[in-house]
CSV table of C-alpha atoms in Angstrom, one decimal:
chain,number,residue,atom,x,y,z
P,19,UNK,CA,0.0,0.0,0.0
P,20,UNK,CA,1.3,3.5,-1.2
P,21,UNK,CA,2.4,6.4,1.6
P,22,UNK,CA,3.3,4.4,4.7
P,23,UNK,CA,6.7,4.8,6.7
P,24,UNK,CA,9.5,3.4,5.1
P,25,UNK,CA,11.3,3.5,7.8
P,26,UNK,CA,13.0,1.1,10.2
P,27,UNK,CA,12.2,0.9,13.6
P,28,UNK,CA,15.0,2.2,15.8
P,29,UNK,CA,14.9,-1.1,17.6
P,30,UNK,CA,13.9,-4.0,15.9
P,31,UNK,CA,11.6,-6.5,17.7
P,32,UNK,CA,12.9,-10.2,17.6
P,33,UNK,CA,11.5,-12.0,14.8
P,34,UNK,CA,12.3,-15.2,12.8
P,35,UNK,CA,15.2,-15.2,10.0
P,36,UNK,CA,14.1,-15.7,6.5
P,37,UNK,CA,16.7,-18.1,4.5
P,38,UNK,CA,16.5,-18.5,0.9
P,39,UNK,CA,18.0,-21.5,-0.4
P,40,UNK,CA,19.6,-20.3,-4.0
P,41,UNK,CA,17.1,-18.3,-4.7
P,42,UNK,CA,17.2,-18.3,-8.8
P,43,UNK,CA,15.9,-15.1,-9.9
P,44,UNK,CA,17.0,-11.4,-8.2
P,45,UNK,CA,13.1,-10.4,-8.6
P,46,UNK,CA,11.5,-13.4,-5.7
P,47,UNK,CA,14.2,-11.9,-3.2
P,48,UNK,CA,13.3,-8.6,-4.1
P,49,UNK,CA,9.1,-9.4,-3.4
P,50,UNK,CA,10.1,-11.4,-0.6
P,51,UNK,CA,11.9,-8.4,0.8
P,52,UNK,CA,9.1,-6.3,0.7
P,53,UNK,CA,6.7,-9.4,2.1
P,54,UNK,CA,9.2,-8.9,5.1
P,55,UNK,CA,9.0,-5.6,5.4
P,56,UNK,CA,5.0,-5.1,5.3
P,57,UNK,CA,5.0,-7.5,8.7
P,58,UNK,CA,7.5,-6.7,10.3
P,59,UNK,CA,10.6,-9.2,9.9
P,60,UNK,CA,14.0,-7.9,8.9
P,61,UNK,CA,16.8,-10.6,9.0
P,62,UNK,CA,16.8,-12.4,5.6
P,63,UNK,CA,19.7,-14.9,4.8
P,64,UNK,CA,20.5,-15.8,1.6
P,65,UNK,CA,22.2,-19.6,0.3
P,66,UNK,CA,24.2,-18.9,-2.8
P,67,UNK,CA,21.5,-17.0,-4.8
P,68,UNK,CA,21.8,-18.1,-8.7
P,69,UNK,CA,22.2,-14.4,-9.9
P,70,UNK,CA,24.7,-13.2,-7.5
P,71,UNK,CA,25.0,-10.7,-4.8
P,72,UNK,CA,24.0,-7.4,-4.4
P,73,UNK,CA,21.4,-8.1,-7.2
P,74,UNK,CA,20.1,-4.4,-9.1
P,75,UNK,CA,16.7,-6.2,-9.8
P,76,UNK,CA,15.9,-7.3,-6.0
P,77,UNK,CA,16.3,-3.9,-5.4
P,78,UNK,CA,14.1,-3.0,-7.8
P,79,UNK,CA,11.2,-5.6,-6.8
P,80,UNK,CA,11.9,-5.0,-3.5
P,81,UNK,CA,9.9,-1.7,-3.4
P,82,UNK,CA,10.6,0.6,-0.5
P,83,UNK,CA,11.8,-2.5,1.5
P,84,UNK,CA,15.3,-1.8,0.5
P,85,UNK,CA,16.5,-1.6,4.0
P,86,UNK,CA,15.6,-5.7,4.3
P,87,UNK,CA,17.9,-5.7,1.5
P,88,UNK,CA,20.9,-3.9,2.3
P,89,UNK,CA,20.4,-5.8,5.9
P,90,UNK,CA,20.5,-9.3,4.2
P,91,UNK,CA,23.1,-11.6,4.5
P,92,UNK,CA,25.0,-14.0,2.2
P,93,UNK,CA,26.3,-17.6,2.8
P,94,UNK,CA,27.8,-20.6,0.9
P,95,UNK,CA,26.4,-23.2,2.9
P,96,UNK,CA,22.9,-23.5,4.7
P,97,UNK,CA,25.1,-24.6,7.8
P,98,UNK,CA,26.1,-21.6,8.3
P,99,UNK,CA,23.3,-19.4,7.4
P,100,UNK,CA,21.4,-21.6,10.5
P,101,UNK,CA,24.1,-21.5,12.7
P,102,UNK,CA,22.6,-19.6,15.0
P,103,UNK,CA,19.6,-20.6,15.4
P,104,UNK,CA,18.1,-23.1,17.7
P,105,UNK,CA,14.6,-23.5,15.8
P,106,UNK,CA,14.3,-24.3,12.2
P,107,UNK,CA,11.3,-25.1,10.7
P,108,UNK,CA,11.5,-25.8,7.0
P,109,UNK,CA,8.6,-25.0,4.2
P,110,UNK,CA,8.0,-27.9,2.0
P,111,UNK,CA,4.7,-28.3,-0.7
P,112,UNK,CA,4.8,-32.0,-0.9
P,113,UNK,CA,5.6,-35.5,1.6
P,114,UNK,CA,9.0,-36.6,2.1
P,115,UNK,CA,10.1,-39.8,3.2
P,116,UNK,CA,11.2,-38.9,6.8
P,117,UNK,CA,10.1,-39.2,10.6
P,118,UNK,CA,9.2,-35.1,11.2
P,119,UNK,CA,6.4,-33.1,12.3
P,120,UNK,CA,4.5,-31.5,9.7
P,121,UNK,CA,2.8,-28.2,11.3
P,122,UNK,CA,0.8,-25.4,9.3
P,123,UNK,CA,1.5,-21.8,8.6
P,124,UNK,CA,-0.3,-21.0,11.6
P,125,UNK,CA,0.8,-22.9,14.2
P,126,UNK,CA,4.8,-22.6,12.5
P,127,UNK,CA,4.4,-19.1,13.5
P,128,UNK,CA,2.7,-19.5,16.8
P,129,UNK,CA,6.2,-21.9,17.9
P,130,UNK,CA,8.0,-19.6,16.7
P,131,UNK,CA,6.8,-16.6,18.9
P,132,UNK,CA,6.8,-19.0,22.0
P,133,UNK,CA,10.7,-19.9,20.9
P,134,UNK,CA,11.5,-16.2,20.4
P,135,UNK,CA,10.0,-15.3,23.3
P,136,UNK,CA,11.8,-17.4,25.5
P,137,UNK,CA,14.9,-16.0,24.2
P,138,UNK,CA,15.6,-18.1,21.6
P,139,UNK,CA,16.4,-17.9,17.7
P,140,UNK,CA,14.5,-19.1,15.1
P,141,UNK,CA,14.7,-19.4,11.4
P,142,UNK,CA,12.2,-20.6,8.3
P,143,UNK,CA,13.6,-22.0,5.4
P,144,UNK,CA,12.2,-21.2,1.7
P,145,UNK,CA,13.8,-23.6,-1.0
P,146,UNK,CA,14.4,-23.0,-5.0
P,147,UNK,CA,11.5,-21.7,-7.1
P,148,UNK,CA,11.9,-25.2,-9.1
P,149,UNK,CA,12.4,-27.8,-6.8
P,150,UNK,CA,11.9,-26.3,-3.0
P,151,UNK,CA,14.3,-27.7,-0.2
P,152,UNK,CA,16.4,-31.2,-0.6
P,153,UNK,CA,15.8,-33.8,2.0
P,154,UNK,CA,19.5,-33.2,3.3
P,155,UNK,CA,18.0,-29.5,3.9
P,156,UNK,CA,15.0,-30.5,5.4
P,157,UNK,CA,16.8,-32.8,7.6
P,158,UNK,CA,18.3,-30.2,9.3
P,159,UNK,CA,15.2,-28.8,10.3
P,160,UNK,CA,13.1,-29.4,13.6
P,161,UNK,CA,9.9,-29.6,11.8
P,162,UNK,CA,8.0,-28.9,8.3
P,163,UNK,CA,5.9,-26.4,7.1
P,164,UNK,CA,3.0,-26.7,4.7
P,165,UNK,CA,-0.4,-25.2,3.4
P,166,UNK,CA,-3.4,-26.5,2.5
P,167,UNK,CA,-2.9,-26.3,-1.4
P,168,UNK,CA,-4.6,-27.4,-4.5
P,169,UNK,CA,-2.9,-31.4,-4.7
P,170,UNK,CA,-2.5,-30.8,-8.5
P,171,UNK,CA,-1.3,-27.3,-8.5
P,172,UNK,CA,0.7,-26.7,-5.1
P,173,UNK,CA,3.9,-25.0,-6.0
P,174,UNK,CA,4.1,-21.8,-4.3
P,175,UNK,CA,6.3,-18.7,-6.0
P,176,UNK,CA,9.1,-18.5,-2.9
P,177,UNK,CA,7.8,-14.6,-2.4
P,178,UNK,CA,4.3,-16.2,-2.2
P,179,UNK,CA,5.5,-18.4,0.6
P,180,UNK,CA,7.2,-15.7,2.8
P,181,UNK,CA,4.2,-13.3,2.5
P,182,UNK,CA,2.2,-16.2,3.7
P,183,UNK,CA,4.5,-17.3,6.7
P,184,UNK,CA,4.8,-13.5,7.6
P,185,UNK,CA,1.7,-12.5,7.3
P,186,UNK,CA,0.6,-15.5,10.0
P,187,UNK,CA,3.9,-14.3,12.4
P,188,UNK,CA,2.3,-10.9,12.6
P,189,UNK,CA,-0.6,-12.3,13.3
P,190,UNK,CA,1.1,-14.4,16.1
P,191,UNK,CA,3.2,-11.4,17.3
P,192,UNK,CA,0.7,-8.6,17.3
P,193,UNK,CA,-2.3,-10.7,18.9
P,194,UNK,CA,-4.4,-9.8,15.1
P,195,UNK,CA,-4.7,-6.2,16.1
P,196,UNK,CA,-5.0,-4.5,13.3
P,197,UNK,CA,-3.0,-0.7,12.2
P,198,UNK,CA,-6.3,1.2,12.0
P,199,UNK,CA,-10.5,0.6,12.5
P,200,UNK,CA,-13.4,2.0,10.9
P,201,UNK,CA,-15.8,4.5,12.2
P,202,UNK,CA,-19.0,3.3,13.8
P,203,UNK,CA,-20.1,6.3,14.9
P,204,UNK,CA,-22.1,6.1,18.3
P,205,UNK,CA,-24.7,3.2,18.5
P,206,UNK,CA,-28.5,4.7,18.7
P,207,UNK,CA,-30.1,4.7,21.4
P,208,UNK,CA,-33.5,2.6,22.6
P,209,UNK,CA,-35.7,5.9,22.1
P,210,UNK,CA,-33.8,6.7,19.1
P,211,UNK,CA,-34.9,3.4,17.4
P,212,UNK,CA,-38.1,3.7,18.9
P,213,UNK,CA,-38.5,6.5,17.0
P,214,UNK,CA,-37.3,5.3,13.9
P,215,UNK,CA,-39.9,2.1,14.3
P,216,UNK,CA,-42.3,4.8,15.1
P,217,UNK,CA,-42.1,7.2,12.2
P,218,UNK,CA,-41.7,4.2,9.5
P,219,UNK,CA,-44.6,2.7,10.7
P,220,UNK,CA,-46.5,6.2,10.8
P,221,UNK,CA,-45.6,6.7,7.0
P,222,UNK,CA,-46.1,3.1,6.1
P,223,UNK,CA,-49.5,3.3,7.3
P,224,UNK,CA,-50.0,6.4,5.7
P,225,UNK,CA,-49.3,4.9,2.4
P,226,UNK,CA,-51.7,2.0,2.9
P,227,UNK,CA,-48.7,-0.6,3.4
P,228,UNK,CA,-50.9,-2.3,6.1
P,229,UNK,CA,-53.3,-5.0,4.1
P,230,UNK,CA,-55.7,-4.8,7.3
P,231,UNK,CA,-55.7,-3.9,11.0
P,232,UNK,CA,-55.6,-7.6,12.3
P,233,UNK,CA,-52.3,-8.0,10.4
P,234,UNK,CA,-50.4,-4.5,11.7
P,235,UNK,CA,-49.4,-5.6,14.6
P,236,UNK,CA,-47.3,-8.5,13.3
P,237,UNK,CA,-45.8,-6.6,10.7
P,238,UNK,CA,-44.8,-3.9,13.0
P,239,UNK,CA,-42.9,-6.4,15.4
P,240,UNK,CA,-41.1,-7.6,11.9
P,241,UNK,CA,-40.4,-4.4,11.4
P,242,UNK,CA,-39.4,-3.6,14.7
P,243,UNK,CA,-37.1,-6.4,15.3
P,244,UNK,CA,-35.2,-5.8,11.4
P,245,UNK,CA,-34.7,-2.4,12.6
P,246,UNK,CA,-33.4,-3.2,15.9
P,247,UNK,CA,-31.2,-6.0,15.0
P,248,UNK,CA,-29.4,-3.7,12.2
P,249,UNK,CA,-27.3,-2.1,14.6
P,250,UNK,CA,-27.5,1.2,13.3
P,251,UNK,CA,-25.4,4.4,14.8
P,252,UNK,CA,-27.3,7.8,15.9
P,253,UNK,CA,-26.0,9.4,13.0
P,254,UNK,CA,-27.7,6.3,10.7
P,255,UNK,CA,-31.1,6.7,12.3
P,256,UNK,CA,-31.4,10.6,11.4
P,257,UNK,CA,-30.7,9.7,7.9
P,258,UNK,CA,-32.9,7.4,7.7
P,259,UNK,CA,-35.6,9.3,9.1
P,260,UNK,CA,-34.7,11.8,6.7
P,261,UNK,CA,-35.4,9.2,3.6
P,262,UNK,CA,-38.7,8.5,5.6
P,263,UNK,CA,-40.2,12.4,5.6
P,264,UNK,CA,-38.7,12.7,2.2
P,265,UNK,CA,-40.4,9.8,0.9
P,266,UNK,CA,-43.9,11.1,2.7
P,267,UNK,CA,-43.7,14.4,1.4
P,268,UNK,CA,-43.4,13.4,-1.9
P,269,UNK,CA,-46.2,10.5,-1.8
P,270,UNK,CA,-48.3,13.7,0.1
P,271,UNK,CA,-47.3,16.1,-2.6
């Protein structure tokens, strides 16, 4: 979204490291970068990345999240990259033949908060656009990650993947408050909706809406309760009472 802050925290919160596994193109770190950046995580690691490093067109992808990409980090060897960290959970879109827990996106990022919150470091890998991770790779970590994908089309894009897993960390992390809420105005009050009920019903039975007095009274409770339940604010009730007496004048006129 165009005109927020671009700009770092002064002091970043703990969150999880991103590792990309030789990334192939400059563009997925570029879009995972700014998938970082919108929620909140800042240490990516990068495994011999096919193009190189620096890399003009992550830059370019990455949007305003450039600072994720001047903070990222390069390695040889996914060894290194994790050797820091004391959770690892790995991202995988199909079974492989090995005893490990197999989590969801949701409760990955959940562990991770509990880890990180304890004090310790954690770490998600993403693998290569083509293939994902290697079993050797997933080995190494202490559980797997999936989604709930189509079976015949489950590849993620790696920047797809990220934006997932970081969306549900911020989720995790900030208890699903959200940046900003909408305006509800102040609820009506019990006379105010009375009075609403009251003047509808007024002009409704000035227009003959009523098929015979036995049936009003049910109708008016229909009414009554449809209005009621609507939850309108004060602000809701006046304009709607001003569609009533507009709509009476002109039927008088």
């Amino acid at each position: 979204m165009a005109g927020t802050d671009t700009t770092l925290p002064i002091e970043l919160p703990p969150s999880p490291a991103i590792v990309l596994v030789e990334p192939q193109l400059g563009e997925n770190i570029g879009m995972a970068a700014r998938a970082m950046a919108n929620f909140g995580l800042w240490d990516l690691r990068l495994v011999r990345p096919r193009q190189g490093w620096p890399n003009e067109r992550a830059v370019a992808t990455a949007s305003h999240a450039v600072q994720v990409i001047e903070r990222a980090r390069l390695f040889e060897a996914l060894e290194t990259a994790t050797a820091d960290l004391n959770l690892v959970l790995a991202t995988s879109a199909r079974p492989r033949d090995m005893f490990k827990q197999v989590i969801g996106a949701d409760q990955a990022a959940k562990r991770v908060k509990a880890h990180i919150g304890a004090g310790g470091q954690a770490g998600i890998l993403f693998g290569r656009e083509r293939s994902g991770l290697e079993n050797e790779e997933i080995a190494m970590a202490d559980a797997i990650v999936t989604l709930p994908v189509e079976p015949a089309f489950g590849s993620l894009n790696v920047a797809q993947a990220v934006v997932i897993l970081a969306y549900e960390w911020r989720r995790a992390a900030t208890g699903d408050e959200l940046p900003f809420s909408g305006e509800t105005g102040t609820p009506a009050s019990r006379e105010e909706l009375s009075g609403l009920v009251g003047h509808l019903e007024g002009a409704l039975d000035r227009a003959g809406f009523f098929p015979t007095e036995d049936m009003r009274p049910l109708m008016a409770l229909n009414l009554k309760t449809m209005l009621t339940r609507a939850g309108f604010n004060a602000q809701e009730v006046r304009t709607l009472r001003g569609v009533i007496s507009a709509l009476d004048r002109k039927r008088g006129g």
